[in-house]
mmCIF file of C-alpha atoms in Angstrom:
data_model
loop_
_atom_site.group_PDB
_atom_site.id
_atom_site.type_symbol
_atom_site.label_atom_id
_atom_site.label_comp_id
_atom_site.label_asym_id
_atom_site.label_seq_id
_atom_site.Cartn_x
_atom_site.Cartn_y
_atom_site.Cartn_z
ATOM 1 C CA ALA A 266 110.106 172.925 159.848
ATOM 2 C CA ASP A 267 107.181 170.688 158.988
ATOM 3 C CA ALA A 268 105.012 172.283 156.308
ATOM 4 C CA ARG A 269 101.794 171.346 158.131
ATOM 5 C CA SER A 270 102.779 173.306 161.231
ATOM 6 C CA VAL A 271 104.066 176.366 159.319
ATOM 7 C CA TRP A 272 101.038 176.636 156.998
ATOM 8 C CA PRO A 273 98.457 177.958 159.551
ATOM 9 C CA VAL A 274 100.910 180.635 160.766
ATOM 10 C CA ALA A 275 102.266 181.671 157.365
ATOM 11 C CA ASP A 276 102.824 185.427 157.021
ATOM 12 C CA ALA A 277 103.572 185.179 153.286
ATOM 13 C CA VAL A 278 102.670 182.562 150.677
ATOM 14 C CA CYS A 279 104.523 182.346 147.373
ATOM 15 C CA PHE A 280 102.942 180.455 144.493
ATOM 16 C CA ASP A 281 104.595 179.168 141.379
ATOM 17 C CA VAL A 282 102.386 180.046 138.396
ATOM 18 C CA ASP A 283 102.688 177.542 135.523
ATOM 19 C CA SER A 284 100.977 174.207 136.286
ATOM 20 C CA THR A 285 100.217 175.484 139.809
ATOM 21 C CA VAL A 286 98.115 178.686 139.788
ATOM 22 C CA ILE A 287 97.233 178.115 136.128
ATOM 23 C CA GLN A 288 96.598 174.800 134.418
ATOM 24 C CA GLU A 289 99.164 175.118 131.656
ATOM 25 C CA GLU A 290 102.832 176.011 131.116
ATOM 26 C CA GLY A 291 102.737 179.583 129.769
ATOM 27 C CA ILE A 292 105.879 179.326 127.653
ATOM 28 C CA ASP A 293 104.631 176.095 126.017
ATOM 29 C CA GLU A 294 101.291 177.722 125.201
ATOM 30 C CA LEU A 295 103.006 180.823 123.797
ATOM 31 C CA ALA A 296 105.250 178.555 121.698
ATOM 32 C CA LYS A 297 102.221 176.668 120.335
ATOM 33 C CA TYR A 298 100.547 179.972 119.519
ATOM 34 C CA CYS A 299 103.682 181.081 117.647
ATOM 35 C CA GLY A 300 104.001 177.723 115.848
ATOM 36 C CA HIS A 301 106.858 176.106 117.813
ATOM 37 C CA GLY A 302 104.915 173.843 120.163
ATOM 38 C CA GLU A 303 106.667 170.481 119.971
ATOM 39 C CA ASP A 304 110.283 171.655 120.180
ATOM 40 C CA ILE A 305 109.585 173.848 123.191
ATOM 41 C CA ALA A 306 107.580 171.335 125.247
ATOM 42 C CA ASN A 307 110.604 168.984 125.292
ATOM 43 C CA MET A 308 112.926 171.788 126.406
ATOM 44 C CA THR A 309 110.509 172.830 129.175
ATOM 45 C CA ARG A 310 110.445 169.254 130.497
ATOM 46 C CA CYS A 311 114.269 169.275 130.660
ATOM 47 C CA ALA A 312 114.263 172.657 132.415
ATOM 48 C CA MET A 313 111.673 171.549 135.002
ATOM 49 C CA SER A 314 113.536 168.350 135.805
ATOM 50 C CA GLY A 315 116.671 170.385 136.405
ATOM 51 C CA SER A 316 118.717 168.753 133.623
ATOM 52 C CA LEU A 317 119.340 172.065 131.830
ATOM 53 C CA ASP A 318 120.574 175.316 133.392
ATOM 54 C CA PHE A 319 117.440 177.468 133.668
ATOM 55 C CA ARG A 320 118.779 180.637 132.038
ATOM 56 C CA GLN A 321 120.359 178.725 129.130
ATOM 57 C CA SER A 322 117.133 176.859 128.623
ATOM 58 C CA LEU A 323 115.058 180.073 128.780
ATOM 59 C CA ALA A 324 117.356 181.759 126.234
ATOM 60 C CA MET A 325 117.230 178.722 123.921
ATOM 61 C CA ARG A 326 113.439 178.518 124.065
ATOM 62 C CA LEU A 327 112.940 182.233 123.485
ATOM 63 C CA ASP A 328 115.462 182.314 120.641
ATOM 64 C CA LEU A 329 113.384 179.658 118.945
ATOM 65 C CA ILE A 330 109.978 181.319 119.576
ATOM 66 C CA ARG A 331 111.137 184.960 119.146
ATOM 67 C CA PRO A 332 107.703 186.311 120.172
ATOM 68 C CA SER A 333 106.943 189.832 118.983
ATOM 69 C CA MET A 334 105.157 192.369 121.157
ATOM 70 C CA SER A 335 101.965 192.020 119.110
ATOM 71 C CA GLN A 336 102.094 188.195 119.272
ATOM 72 C CA VAL A 337 102.332 188.318 123.070
ATOM 73 C CA ARG A 338 99.481 190.838 123.261
ATOM 74 C CA ASP A 339 97.257 188.761 120.942
ATOM 75 C CA PHE A 340 98.162 185.558 122.786
ATOM 76 C CA VAL A 341 97.094 187.015 126.146
ATOM 77 C CA ARG A 342 93.824 188.198 124.636
ATOM 78 C CA GLU A 343 92.968 185.093 122.610
ATOM 79 C CA LYS A 344 94.325 182.378 124.917
ATOM 80 C CA PRO A 345 93.847 183.627 128.484
ATOM 81 C CA ALA A 346 95.416 181.358 131.095
ATOM 82 C CA ARG A 347 92.983 179.003 132.848
ATOM 83 C CA LEU A 348 93.064 179.246 136.635
ATOM 84 C CA THR A 349 93.491 175.965 138.493
ATOM 85 C CA PRO A 350 90.256 174.946 140.274
ATOM 86 C CA GLY A 351 90.280 176.087 143.909
ATOM 87 C CA ILE A 352 93.081 178.666 143.594
ATOM 88 C CA LYS A 353 90.755 181.676 143.712
ATOM 89 C CA LYS A 354 89.123 180.459 146.909
ATOM 90 C CA LEU A 355 92.509 179.706 148.492
ATOM 91 C CA VAL A 356 93.934 183.144 147.683
ATOM 92 C CA GLU A 357 90.728 184.797 148.984
ATOM 93 C CA HIS A 358 91.126 182.878 152.268
ATOM 94 C CA LEU A 359 94.751 183.964 152.596
ATOM 95 C CA HIS A 360 93.884 187.597 151.880
ATOM 96 C CA ARG A 361 91.123 187.453 154.472
ATOM 97 C CA ARG A 362 93.719 186.288 157.006
ATOM 98 C CA VAL A 363 95.904 189.237 155.940
ATOM 99 C CA VAL A 364 98.582 186.934 154.529
ATOM 100 C CA ASP A 365 100.655 188.478 151.721
ATOM 101 C CA VAL A 366 100.464 186.469 148.497
ATOM 102 C CA TYR A 367 103.160 186.501 145.798
ATOM 103 C CA LEU A 368 103.488 184.929 142.355
ATOM 104 C CA ILE A 369 107.050 183.797 141.613
ATOM 105 C CA SER A 370 107.568 182.416 138.140
ATOM 106 C CA GLY A 371 110.114 181.591 135.490
ATOM 107 C CA GLY A 372 107.392 182.726 133.058
ATOM 108 C CA PHE A 373 106.625 186.223 131.814
ATOM 109 C CA ARG A 374 105.150 189.248 133.554
ATOM 110 C CA GLY A 375 103.040 190.152 130.513
ATOM 111 C CA ILE A 376 101.249 186.810 130.661
ATOM 112 C CA ILE A 377 101.014 186.632 134.478
ATOM 113 C CA GLY A 378 99.620 190.161 134.973
ATOM 114 C CA PRO A 379 96.048 189.205 133.996
ATOM 115 C CA VAL A 380 96.258 186.145 136.301
ATOM 116 C CA ALA A 381 97.267 188.344 139.261
ATOM 117 C CA LEU A 382 94.402 190.759 138.531
ATOM 118 C CA GLU A 383 91.921 187.883 138.463
ATOM 119 C CA LEU A 384 93.166 186.789 141.914
ATOM 120 C CA ASN A 385 93.330 190.332 143.369
ATOM 121 C CA ILE A 386 97.083 189.991 143.836
ATOM 122 C CA PRO A 387 98.860 193.374 143.545
ATOM 123 C CA LEU A 388 100.990 193.590 140.377
ATOM 124 C CA GLN A 389 104.019 194.522 142.480
ATOM 125 C CA ASN A 390 103.748 191.049 144.078
ATOM 126 C CA ILE A 391 104.670 189.391 140.762
ATOM 127 C CA TYR A 392 108.275 188.253 140.391
ATOM 128 C CA ALA A 393 108.738 186.946 136.871
ATOM 129 C CA ASN A 394 110.716 187.472 133.687
ATOM 130 C CA LYS A 395 110.416 190.522 131.487
ATOM 131 C CA LEU A 396 110.496 190.159 127.711
ATOM 132 C CA LYS A 397 112.297 192.912 125.810
ATOM 133 C CA PHE A 398 111.250 194.288 122.431
ATOM 134 C CA TYR A 399 112.787 196.626 119.874
ATOM 135 C CA LEU A 400 110.903 199.798 118.962
ATOM 136 C CA THR A 401 109.567 197.877 115.943
ATOM 137 C CA GLY A 402 107.950 195.427 118.379
ATOM 138 C CA GLU A 403 110.316 192.596 117.445
ATOM 139 C CA TYR A 404 111.699 190.273 120.140
ATOM 140 C CA ALA A 405 114.880 191.658 121.711
ATOM 141 C CA GLY A 406 115.634 189.145 124.476
ATOM 142 C CA PHE A 407 114.735 189.114 128.167
ATOM 143 C CA ASP A 408 115.858 191.060 131.219
ATOM 144 C CA GLU A 409 118.824 189.108 132.608
ATOM 145 C CA ASN A 410 118.829 191.135 135.840
ATOM 146 C CA GLU A 411 115.565 189.486 136.912
ATOM 147 C CA PRO A 412 116.428 186.826 139.560
ATOM 148 C CA THR A 413 113.759 184.503 138.110
ATOM 149 C CA SER A 414 115.731 184.239 134.847
ATOM 150 C CA LYS A 415 118.400 182.061 136.450
ATOM 151 C CA SER A 416 118.701 178.799 138.352
ATOM 152 C CA GLY A 417 117.979 179.310 142.043
ATOM 153 C CA GLY A 418 116.098 182.508 141.227
ATOM 154 C CA LYS A 419 112.943 181.668 143.196
ATOM 155 C CA GLY A 420 114.979 181.223 146.365
ATOM 156 C CA GLU A 421 116.694 184.535 145.715
ATOM 157 C CA VAL A 422 113.304 186.288 145.466
ATOM 158 C CA ILE A 423 112.203 184.745 148.782
ATOM 159 C CA ARG A 424 115.451 185.875 150.430
ATOM 160 C CA ILE A 425 114.771 189.434 149.198
ATOM 161 C CA LEU A 426 111.149 189.317 150.450
ATOM 162 C CA LYS A 427 112.232 188.117 153.901
ATOM 163 C CA LYS A 428 114.868 190.820 154.120
ATOM 164 C CA ASN A 429 112.547 193.628 152.969
ATOM 165 C CA HIS A 430 109.407 192.616 154.894
ATOM 166 C CA GLY A 431 110.748 190.677 157.880
ATOM 167 C CA TYR A 432 108.579 187.600 157.181
ATOM 168 C CA SER A 433 109.291 184.656 159.462
ATOM 169 C CA ASN A 434 106.972 181.982 158.025
ATOM 170 C CA VAL A 435 107.157 181.966 154.232
ATOM 171 C CA VAL A 436 105.505 179.040 152.442
ATOM 172 C CA MET A 437 106.392 178.174 148.826
ATOM 173 C CA ILE A 438 103.805 176.189 146.832
ATOM 174 C CA GLY A 439 104.558 174.697 143.443
ATOM 175 C CA ASP A 440 104.764 171.686 141.160
ATOM 176 C CA GLY A 441 108.403 171.698 140.081
ATOM 177 C CA MET A 442 111.940 171.145 141.335
ATOM 178 C CA THR A 443 112.687 174.884 141.013
ATOM 179 C CA ASP A 444 109.916 175.461 143.599
ATOM 180 C CA PHE A 445 111.128 172.707 145.931
ATOM 181 C CA GLU A 446 114.674 174.134 145.754
ATOM 182 C CA ALA A 447 113.428 177.529 147.041
ATOM 183 C CA CYS A 448 113.014 175.953 150.517
ATOM 184 C CA PRO A 449 115.179 177.067 152.244
ATOM 185 C CA PRO A 450 115.140 180.103 152.231
ATOM 186 C CA ALA A 451 111.345 179.475 152.338
ATOM 187 C CA ASP A 452 110.361 178.115 155.754
ATOM 188 C CA ALA A 453 108.159 175.401 154.273
ATOM 189 C CA PHE A 454 107.355 173.875 150.884
ATOM 190 C CA ILE A 455 104.058 172.338 149.813
ATOM 191 C CA GLY A 456 104.127 170.325 146.596
ATOM 192 C CA TYR A 457 101.165 170.702 144.234
ATOM 193 C CA GLY A 458 100.181 167.957 141.807
ATOM 194 C CA GLY A 459 96.681 168.935 140.673
ATOM 195 C CA ASN A 460 97.755 169.700 137.097
ATOM 196 C CA VAL A 461 100.855 167.562 136.672
ATOM 197 C CA ILE A 462 102.570 165.195 139.094
ATOM 198 C CA ARG A 463 106.370 165.384 139.016
ATOM 199 C CA GLU A 464 107.601 162.281 140.825
ATOM 200 C CA GLU A 465 110.961 163.815 141.753
ATOM 201 C CA VAL A 466 109.087 166.536 143.678
ATOM 202 C CA LYS A 467 106.414 164.275 145.165
ATOM 203 C CA LYS A 468 108.894 161.855 146.691
ATOM 204 C CA ARG A 469 110.952 164.620 148.320
ATOM 205 C CA CYS A 470 108.326 166.726 150.051
ATOM 206 C CA SER A 471 106.610 166.210 153.398
ATOM 207 C CA TRP A 472 103.248 167.608 152.249
ATOM 208 C CA TYR A 473 101.965 167.015 148.734
ATOM 209 C CA VAL A 474 98.447 168.030 147.695
ATOM 210 C CA THR A 475 96.471 167.617 144.481
ATOM 211 C CA ASP A 476 93.529 169.777 145.570
ATOM 212 C CA PHE A 477 93.803 173.343 146.868
ATOM 213 C CA ASN A 478 90.756 172.744 149.100
ATOM 214 C CA GLU A 479 92.986 170.626 151.315
ATOM 215 C CA LEU A 480 95.004 173.787 152.032
ATOM 216 C CA VAL A 481 91.872 175.891 152.620
ATOM 217 C CA ASN A 482 90.652 173.325 155.142
ATOM 218 C CA ALA A 483 94.011 173.257 156.933
ATOM 219 C CA LEU A 484 93.912 176.991 157.670
#
């Protein structure tokens, strides 16, 4: 279905988080904070372009950063994610129309929680990866049962949402190939390039926006 015709009748909208709802890539920022910035940024680029299996790439990046519980807590407090201009207004509009809004991310729940709260999105509408820690607070890996920890995970989440809620017009919005690949099962995909333009996404999608106001105005 054409994204422009599905958008006004959407009954659920799923947003990617990094470089879409927020201006940065959370894992890159966490890596910088923990002193591993350069190495990780290159690996994230490979993961986003689809040239590395997502779970392998997530494991490799986290094994390098090894963030402790206190580092993650301090990071969230000292370097809060910056919302993308226009996202708050867009989510408010969707909520007013009684459209369910979800955040689906290959990033981490602990970092995305504050973003959801800022946008009045219920915490149970976050689908993202969970970091694991030992009792000492040291890094102990990530929850591999989370669908978002593997390639194709965003599509799997949307399949689950459609099954559980009976949605018939789900729109996925994001900047990366992992977002584009979630449609289908999403009924429409809208590419977002306001923070970073990924050519491989832009050239494949029927509706590509760089300003969230365009989506507000199309409702």
